[in-house]
Short mmCIF file of C-alpha atoms and ligand atoms in Angstrom, two decimals:
data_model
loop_
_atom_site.label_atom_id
_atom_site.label_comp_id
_atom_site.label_asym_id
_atom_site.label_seq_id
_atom_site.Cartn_x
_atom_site.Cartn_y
_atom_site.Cartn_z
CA UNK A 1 -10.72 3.25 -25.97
CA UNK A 2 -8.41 1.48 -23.37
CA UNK A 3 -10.54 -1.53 -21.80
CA UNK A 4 -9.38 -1.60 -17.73
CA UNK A 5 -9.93 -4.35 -14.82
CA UNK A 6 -10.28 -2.54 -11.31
CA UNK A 7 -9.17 -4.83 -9.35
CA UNK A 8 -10.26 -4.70 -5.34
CA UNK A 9 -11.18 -6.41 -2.10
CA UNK A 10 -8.48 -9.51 -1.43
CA UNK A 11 -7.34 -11.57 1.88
CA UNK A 12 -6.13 -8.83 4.08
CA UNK A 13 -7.20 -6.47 6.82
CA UNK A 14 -7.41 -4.13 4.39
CA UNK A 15 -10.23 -5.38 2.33
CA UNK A 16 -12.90 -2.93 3.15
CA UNK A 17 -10.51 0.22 2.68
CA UNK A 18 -9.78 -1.39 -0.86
CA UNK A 19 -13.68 -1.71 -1.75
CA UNK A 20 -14.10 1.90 -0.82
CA UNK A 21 -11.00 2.72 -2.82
CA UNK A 22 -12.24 0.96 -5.64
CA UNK A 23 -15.65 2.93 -5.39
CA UNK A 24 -13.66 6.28 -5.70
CA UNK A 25 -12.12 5.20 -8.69
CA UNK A 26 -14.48 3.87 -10.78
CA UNK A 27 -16.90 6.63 -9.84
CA UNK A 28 -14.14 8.72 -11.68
CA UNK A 29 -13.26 6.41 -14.80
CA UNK A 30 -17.24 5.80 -15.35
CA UNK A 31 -17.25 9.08 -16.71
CA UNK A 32 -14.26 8.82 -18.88
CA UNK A 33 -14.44 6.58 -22.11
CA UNK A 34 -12.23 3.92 -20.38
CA UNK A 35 -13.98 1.11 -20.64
CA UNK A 36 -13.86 -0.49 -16.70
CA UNK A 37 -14.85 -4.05 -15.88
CA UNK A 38 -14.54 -4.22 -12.04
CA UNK A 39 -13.29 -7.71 -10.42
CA UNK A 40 -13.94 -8.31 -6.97
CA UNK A 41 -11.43 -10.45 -5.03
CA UNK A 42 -12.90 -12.60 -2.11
CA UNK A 43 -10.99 -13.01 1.41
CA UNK A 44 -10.84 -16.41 0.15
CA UNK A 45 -9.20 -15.02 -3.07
CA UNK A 46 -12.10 -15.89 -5.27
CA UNK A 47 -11.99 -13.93 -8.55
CA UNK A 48 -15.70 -12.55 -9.16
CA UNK A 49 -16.83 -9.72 -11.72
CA UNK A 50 -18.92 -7.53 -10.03
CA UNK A 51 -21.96 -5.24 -11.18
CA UNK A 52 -20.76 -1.78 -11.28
CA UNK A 53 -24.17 -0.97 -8.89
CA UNK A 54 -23.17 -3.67 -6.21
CA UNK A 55 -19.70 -1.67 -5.95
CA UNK A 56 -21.55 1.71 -5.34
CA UNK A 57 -23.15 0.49 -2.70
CA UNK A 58 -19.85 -0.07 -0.43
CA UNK A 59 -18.93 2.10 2.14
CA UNK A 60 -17.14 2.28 5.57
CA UNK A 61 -20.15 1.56 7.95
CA UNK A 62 -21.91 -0.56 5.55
CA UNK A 63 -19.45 -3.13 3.32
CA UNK A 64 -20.48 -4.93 0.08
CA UNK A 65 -19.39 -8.65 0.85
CA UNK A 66 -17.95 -10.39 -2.49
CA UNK A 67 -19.52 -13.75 -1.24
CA UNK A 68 -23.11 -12.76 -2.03
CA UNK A 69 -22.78 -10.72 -5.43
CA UNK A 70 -20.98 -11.36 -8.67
CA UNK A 71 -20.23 -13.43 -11.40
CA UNK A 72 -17.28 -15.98 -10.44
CA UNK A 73 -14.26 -15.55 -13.44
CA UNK A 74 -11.34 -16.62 -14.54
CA UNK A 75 -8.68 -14.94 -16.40
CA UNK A 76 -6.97 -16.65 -19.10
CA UNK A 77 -4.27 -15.32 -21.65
CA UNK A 78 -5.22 -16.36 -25.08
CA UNK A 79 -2.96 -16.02 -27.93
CA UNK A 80 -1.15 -12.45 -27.25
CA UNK A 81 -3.98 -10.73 -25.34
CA UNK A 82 -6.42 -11.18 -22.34
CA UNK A 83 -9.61 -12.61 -22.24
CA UNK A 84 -11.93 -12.79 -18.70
CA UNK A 85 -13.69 -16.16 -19.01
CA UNK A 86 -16.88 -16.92 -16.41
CA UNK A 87 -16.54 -20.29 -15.22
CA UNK A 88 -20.65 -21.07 -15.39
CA UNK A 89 -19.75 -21.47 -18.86
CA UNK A 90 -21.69 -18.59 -20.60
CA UNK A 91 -19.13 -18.25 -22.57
CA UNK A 92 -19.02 -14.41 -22.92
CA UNK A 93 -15.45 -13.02 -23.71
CA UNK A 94 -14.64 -9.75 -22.44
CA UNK A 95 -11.76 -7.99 -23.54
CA UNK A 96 -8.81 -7.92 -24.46
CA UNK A 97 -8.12 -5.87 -21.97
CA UNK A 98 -5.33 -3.63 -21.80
CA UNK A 99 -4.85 -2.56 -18.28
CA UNK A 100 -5.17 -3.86 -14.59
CA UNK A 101 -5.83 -1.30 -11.96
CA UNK A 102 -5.07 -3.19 -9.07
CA UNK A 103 -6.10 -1.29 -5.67
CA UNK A 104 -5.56 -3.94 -3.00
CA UNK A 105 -3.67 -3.04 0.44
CA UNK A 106 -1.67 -5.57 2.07
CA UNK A 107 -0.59 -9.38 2.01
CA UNK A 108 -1.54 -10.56 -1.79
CA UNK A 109 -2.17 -7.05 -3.32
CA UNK A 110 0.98 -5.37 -1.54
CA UNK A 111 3.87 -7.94 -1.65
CA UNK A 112 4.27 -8.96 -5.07
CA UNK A 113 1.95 -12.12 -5.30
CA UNK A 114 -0.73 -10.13 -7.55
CA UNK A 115 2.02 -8.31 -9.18
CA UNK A 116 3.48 -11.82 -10.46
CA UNK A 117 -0.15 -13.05 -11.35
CA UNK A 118 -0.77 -10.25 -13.79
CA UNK A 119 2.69 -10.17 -15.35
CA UNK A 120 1.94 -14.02 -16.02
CA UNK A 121 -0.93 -13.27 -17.53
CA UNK A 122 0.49 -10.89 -19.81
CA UNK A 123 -1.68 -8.20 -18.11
CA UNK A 124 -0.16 -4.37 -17.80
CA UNK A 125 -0.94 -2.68 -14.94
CA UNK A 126 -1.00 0.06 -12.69
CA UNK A 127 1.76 0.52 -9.99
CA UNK A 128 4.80 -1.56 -8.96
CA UNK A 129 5.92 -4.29 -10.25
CA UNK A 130 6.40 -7.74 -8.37
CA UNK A 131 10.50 -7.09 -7.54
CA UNK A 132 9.36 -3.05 -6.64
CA UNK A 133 6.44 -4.63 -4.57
CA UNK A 134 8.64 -7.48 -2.64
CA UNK A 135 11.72 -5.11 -1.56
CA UNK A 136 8.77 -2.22 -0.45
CA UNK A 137 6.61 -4.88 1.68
CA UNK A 138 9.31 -6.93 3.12
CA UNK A 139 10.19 -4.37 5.89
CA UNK A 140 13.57 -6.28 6.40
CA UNK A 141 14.01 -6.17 2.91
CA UNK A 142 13.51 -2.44 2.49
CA UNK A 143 15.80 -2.08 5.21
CA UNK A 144 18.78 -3.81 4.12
CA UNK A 145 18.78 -2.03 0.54
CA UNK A 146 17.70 1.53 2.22
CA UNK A 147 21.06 0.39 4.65
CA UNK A 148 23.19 0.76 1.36
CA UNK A 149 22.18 4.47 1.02
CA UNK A 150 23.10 7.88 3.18
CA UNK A 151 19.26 7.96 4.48
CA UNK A 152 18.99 7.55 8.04
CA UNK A 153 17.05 4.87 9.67
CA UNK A 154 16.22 3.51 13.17
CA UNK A 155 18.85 0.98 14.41
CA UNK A 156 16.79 -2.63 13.49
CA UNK A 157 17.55 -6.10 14.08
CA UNK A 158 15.93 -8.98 11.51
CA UNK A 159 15.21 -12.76 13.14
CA UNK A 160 14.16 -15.96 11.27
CA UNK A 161 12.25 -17.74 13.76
CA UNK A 162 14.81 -17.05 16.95
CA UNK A 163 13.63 -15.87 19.76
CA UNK A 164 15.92 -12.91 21.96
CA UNK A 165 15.43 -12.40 25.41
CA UNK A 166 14.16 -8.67 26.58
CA UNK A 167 17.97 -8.18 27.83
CA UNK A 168 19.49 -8.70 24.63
CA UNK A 169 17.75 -6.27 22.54
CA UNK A 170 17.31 -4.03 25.64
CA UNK A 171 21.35 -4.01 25.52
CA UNK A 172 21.75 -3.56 22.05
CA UNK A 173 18.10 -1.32 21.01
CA UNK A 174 17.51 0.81 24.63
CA UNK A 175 13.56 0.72 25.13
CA UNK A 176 11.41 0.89 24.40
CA UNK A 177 11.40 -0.69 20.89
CA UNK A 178 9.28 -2.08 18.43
CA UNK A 179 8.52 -6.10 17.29
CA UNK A 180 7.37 -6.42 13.87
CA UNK A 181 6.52 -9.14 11.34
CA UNK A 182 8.55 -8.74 7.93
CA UNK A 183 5.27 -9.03 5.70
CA UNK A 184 2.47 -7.43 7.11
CA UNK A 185 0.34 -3.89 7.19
CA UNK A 186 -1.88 -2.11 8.61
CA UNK A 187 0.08 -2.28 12.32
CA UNK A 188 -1.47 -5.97 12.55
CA UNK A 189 1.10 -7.92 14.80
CA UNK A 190 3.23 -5.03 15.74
CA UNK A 191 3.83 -4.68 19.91
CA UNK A 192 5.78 -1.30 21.55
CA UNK A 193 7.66 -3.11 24.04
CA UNK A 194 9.09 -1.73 27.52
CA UNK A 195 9.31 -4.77 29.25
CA UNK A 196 10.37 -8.58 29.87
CA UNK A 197 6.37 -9.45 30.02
CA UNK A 198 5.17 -7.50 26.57
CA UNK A 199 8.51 -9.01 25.11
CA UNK A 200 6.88 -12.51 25.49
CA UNK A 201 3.66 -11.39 23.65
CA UNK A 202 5.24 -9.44 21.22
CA UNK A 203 6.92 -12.18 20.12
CA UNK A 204 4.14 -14.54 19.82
CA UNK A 205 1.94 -11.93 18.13
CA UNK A 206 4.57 -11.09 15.10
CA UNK A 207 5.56 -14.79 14.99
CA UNK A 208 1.91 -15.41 13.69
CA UNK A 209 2.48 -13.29 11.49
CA UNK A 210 5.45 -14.10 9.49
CA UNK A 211 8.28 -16.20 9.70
CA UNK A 212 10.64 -13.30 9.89
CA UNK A 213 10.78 -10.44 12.43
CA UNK A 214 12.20 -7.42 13.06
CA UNK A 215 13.00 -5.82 16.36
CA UNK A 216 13.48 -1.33 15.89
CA UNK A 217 14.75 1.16 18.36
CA UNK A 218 11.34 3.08 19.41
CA UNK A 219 11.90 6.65 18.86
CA UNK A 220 9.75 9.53 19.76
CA UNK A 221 9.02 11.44 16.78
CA UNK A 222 6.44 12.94 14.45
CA UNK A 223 4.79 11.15 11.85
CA UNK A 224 4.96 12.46 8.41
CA UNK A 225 3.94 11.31 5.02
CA UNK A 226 4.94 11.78 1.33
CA UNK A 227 3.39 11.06 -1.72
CA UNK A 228 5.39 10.32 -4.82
CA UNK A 229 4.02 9.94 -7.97
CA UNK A 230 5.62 9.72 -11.75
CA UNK A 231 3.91 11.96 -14.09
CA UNK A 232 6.62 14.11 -16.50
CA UNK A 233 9.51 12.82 -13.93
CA UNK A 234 9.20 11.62 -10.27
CA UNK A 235 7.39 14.06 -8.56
CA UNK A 236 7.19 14.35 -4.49
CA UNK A 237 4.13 15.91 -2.85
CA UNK A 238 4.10 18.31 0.07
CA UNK A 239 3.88 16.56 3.47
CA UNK A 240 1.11 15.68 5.57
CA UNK A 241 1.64 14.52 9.57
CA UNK A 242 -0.40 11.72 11.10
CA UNK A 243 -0.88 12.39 15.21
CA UNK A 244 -2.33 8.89 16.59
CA UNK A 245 -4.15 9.79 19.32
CA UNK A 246 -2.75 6.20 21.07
CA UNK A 247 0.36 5.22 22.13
CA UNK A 248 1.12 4.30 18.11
CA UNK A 249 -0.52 4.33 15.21
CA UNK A 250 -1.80 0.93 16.25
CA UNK A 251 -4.30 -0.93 13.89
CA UNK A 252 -6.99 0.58 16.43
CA UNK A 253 -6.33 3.49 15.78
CA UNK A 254 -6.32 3.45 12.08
CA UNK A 255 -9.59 1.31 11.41
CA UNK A 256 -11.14 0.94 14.54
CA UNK A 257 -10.84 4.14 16.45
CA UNK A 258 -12.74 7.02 14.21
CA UNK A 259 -11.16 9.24 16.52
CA UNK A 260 -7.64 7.00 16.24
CA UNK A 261 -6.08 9.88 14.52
CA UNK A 262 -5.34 13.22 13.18
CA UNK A 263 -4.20 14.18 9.68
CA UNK A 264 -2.70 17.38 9.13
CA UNK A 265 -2.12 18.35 5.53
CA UNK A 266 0.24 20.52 5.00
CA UNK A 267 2.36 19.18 8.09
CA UNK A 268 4.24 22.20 9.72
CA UNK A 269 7.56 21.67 9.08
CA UNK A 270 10.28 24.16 8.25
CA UNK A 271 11.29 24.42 4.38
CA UNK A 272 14.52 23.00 4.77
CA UNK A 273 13.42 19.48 7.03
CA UNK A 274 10.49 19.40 4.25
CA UNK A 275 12.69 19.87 1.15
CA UNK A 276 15.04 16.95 3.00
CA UNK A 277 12.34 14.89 3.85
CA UNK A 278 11.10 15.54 -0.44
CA UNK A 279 14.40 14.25 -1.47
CA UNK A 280 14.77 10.95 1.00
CA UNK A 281 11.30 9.68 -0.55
CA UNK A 282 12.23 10.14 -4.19
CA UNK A 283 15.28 8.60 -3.65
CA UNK A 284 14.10 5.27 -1.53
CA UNK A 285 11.25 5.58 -4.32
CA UNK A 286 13.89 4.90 -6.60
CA UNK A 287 16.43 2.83 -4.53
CA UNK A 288 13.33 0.32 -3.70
CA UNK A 289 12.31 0.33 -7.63
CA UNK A 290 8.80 1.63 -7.17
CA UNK A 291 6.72 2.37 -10.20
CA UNK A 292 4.05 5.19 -10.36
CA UNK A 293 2.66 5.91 -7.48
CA UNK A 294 3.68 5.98 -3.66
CA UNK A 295 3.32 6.90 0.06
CA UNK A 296 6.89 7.08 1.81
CA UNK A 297 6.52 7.72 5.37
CA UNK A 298 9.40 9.03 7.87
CA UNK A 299 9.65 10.00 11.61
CA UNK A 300 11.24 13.30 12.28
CA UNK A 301 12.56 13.43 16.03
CA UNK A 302 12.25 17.21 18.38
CA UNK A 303 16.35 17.39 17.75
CA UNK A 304 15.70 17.45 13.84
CA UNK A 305 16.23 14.10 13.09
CA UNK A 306 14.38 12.44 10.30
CA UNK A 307 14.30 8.55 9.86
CA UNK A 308 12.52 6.74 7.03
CA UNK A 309 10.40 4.43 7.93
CA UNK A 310 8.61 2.90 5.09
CA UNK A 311 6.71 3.04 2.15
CA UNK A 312 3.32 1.75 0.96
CA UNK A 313 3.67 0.99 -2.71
CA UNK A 314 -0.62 1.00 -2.49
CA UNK A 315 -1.83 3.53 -0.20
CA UNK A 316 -5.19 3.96 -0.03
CA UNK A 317 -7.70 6.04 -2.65
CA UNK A 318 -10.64 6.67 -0.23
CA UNK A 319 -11.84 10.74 0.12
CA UNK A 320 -9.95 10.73 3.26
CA UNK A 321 -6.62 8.70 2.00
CA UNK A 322 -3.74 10.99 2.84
CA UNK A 323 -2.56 10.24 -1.13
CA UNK A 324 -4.88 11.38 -3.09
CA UNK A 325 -5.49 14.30 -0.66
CA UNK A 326 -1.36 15.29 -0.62
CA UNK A 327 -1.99 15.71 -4.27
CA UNK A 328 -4.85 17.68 -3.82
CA UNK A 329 -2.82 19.92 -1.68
CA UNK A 330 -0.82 20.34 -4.97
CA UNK A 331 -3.77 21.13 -6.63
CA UNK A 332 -4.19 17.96 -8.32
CA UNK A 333 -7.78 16.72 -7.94
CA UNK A 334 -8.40 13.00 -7.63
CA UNK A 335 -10.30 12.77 -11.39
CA UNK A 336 -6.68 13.83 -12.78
CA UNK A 337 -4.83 11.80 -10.50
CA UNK A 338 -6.29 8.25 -11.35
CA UNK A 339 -6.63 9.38 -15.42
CA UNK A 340 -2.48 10.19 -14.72
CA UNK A 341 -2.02 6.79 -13.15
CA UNK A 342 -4.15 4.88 -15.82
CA UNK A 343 -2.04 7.16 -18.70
CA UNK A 344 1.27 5.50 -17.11
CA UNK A 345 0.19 1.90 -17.54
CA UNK A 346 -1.40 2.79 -21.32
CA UNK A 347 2.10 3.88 -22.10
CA UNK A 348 3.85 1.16 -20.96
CA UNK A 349 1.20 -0.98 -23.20
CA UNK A 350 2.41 1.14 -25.98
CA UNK A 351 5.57 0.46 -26.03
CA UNK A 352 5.39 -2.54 -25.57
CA UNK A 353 3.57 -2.52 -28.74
CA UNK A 354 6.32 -0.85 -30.43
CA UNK A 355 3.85 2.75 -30.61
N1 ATP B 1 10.70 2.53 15.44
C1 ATP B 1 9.56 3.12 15.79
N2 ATP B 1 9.54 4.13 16.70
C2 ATP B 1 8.38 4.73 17.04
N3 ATP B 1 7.17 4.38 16.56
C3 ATP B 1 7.12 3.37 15.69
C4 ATP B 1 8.32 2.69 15.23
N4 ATP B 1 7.96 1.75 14.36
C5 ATP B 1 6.63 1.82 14.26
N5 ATP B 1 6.10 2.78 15.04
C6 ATP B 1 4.67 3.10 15.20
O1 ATP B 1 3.92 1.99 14.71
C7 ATP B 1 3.16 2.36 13.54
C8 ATP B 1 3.11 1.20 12.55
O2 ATP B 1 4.42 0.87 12.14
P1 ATP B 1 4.75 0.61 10.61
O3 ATP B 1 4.46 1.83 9.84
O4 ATP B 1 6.12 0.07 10.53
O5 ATP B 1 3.70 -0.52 10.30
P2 ATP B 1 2.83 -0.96 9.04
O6 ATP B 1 1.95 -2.02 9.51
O7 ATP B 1 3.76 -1.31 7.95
O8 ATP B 1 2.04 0.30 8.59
P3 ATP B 1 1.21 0.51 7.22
O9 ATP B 1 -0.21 0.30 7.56
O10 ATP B 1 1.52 1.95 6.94
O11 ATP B 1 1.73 -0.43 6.19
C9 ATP B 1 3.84 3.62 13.03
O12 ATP B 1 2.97 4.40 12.28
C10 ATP B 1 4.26 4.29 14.34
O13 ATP B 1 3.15 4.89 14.99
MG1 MG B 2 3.08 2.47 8.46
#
C-alpha cells in the first residue's frame, strides 16, 4: 500500500485552482488503498497537514484558507526514507512515504523550486522534474531550445532588464505584439501592445514580474490545447480550443470573468492540422524533458499556420480543467487518470529500489 503526500495551495495566483485540484484528487485516491496524507502549502509557503474534511470543504466561490486550519509540518529525510515531522513536537511520524503528488500551478510549484525540494528530500514524485520544470516555465527558455527544432514559433525577442522603445520592436515585431515576464502564469503581467503609451505600461507591469522579458509578434489565431500524458509510451490527446471572450486570454478572463471563456472539446480542426498539431506537442514534450503529464498549447492562424506557444507542465485537475477533460474525450475518466499518474511515480520508486 503506497503511502502519498498531495501536495496543494502555494504562493501564486493560482492557489485556489490548486485547492480545488487537490479536492478532485483526493476525492478519487480516498477510495483507492493509497494511503494519502494531504499537505497544504500557505501563500506564505508554510507547510501544514491538513484534515482530509477541511480540504472537502474548498471550492471556487468559497476557498479553504491554509492560515486557519492544519497542523504546521516539517519534512525531514531520515536515514533512506521520509518521515513528516509536526513542529508542536507531538512527535508522531508519518510515513515513509513513497510518493509526492504535487498539484501546484505557477511560481514555486511550476518552475522547478518544489521540484528541487522534493528531489532533496529524497521524495519521488509525480510530474516533471526540476530541469523539465525550469526549461517549460522559463518562456525564454522554452523558446530558445524549441528554436533548435523544425516547430514553428512566433518571432520573440528576450531582455534582461533593458528597456526598447515602441519603434524598435514595432520595426523589428509589426504590432501589435505581446510583453511578457519570463517566469510567470496565469497571463499575470502580460500587456497586448499597439502603441507608444501601452508600451510604457507594459513594460513596467512584466518588469514586476521578473527580471527577464520577452517581447512576441501578436498573431491572430485560434487557441488550441493538447494534453500529453505517458502511460505505455507518450500519448497525445485530441484537441480542445479555448475562445476568450476578451481581447486575450487575459488573467480576467480565466479567473475572474465566469463568462471569460469558451472551451470547446473536441476543437474543429481538420485531421491533418490536428494530427500536426499531435506530433509538435509530443515532440516539445520531449525536446523540453517533461515527465508524465502535460498541457502543450499552440495558435493555429486562418492561413493554416500553427505556432507553439507553450506548455504547462501542471495544468489544472478541477471538473472543468481542459486536461483531465481532453482525456475524458479519449475515454479516460479522471479516477483512471490520477491512479495512471500515481502508477508512474510508484514505478520510478521501484526501480529505484532495484524491483
Ligand atoms: N504572440 C501572441 N499572439 C497572440 N496572442 C497571444 C500571444 N501571446 C499570448 N497571447 C494571448 O495571451 C494569453 C496568455 O499568454 P501565455 O499563454 O503566453 O501566458 P501564460 O501566463 O503562460 O499562460 P498560462 O496560464 O497558460 O501559463 C494567450 O492565451 C493568448 O490569448
Ligand atoms: Mg497560456
Amino acid at each position: 500500500m503506497t503511502k502519498l503526500l498531495l501536495i496543494f495551495g502555494g504562493p501564486s495566483a493560482e492557489h485556489e485552482v490548486s485547492l480545488v485540484s487537490a479536492k478532485n484528487i483526493y476525492e478519487v485516491l480516498k477510495k483507492t488503498d493509497i494511503e494519502v496524507t494531504l499537505v497544504g502549502i500557505t501563500k506564505n509557503k508554510i507547510w501544514k497537514k491538513i484534515k482530509g474534511e477541511d480540504l472537502l470543504k474548498t471550492s471556487f466561490v468559497s476557498s479553504l484558507d491554509l492560515n486557519l486550519v492544519g497542523e504546521p509540518i516539517e519534512l525531514i529525510k531520515k536515514e533512506s526514507s521520509l518521515f513528516v515531522h509536526f513542529t508542536d513536537n507531538l512527535n508522531e511520524d508519518l510515513g515513509p512515504f513513497e510518493v509526492a503528488f504535487p498539484v501546484i500551478h505557477g511560481p514555486y510549484g511550476e518552475d522547478g523550486v518544489l521540484q528541487t525540494e522534493l528531489s532533496q528530500l529524497g521524495l519521488e514524485f509525480v510530474g516533471t522534474d526540476t530541469l523539465g520544470c525550469e526549461n517549460s516555465f522559463d518562456k525564454a527558455k522554452t523558446k530558445n531550445i524549441i528554436a533548435k527544432t523544425d516547430i514553428p514559433q512566433v518571432a520573440y525577442l528576450v531582455f534582461n532588464g533593458e528597456r526598447p522603445t515602441f519603434n524598435e520592436i514595432k520595426e523589428k515585431l509589426g504590432t501589435p505584439f505581446f510583453v511578457k515576464p519570463a517566469n510567470m502564469g496565469s497571463s499575470v503581467g502580460i500587456s497586448k501592445v499597439k502603441t507608444a503609451e501601452q508600451m510604457t505600461l507594459a513594460l513596467i507591469e512584466a518588469y514586476k514580474h521578473d527580471k527577464k522579458i520577452i517581447i512576441e509578434k501578436g498573431v491572430v489565431a485560434r487557441e488550441i490545447e493538447c494534453a500529453l500524458l505517458e502511460r505505455k509510451g507518450l500519448e497525445a490527446s485530441g484537441l480542445g480550443e479555448v475562445k476568450p471572450n476578451h481581447d486575450f486570454y487575459s488573467y480576467e478572463a480565466k479567473y475572474l470573468d465566469p463568462n471569460g471563456a469558451d472551451l470547446i472539446i473536441p476543437a474543429q480542426l481538420d485531421q491533418d492540422i490536428a494530427n500536426k498539431i499531435k506530433k509538435m506537442a509530443i515532440e516539445c514534450f520531449e525536446k523540453l524533458g517533461c515527465r508524465d503529464y502535460s498541457r502543450a498549447d499552440f495558435f493555429l492562424t486562418q492561413q493554416n499556420e500553427i505556432y507553439f506557444n507553450e506548455i504547462n507542465t501542471h495544468p489544472g485537475f478541477t471538473s472543468i480543467s481542459q486536461f483531465p477533460m481532453l482525456w475524458q474525450q479519449e475515454g479516460m475518466i479522471y479516477k483512471d487518470l490520477i491512479l495512471q499518474l500515481v502508477s508512474n511515480a510508484e514505478s520510478r520508486v521501484k526501480r529505484r529500489m532495484g524491483k
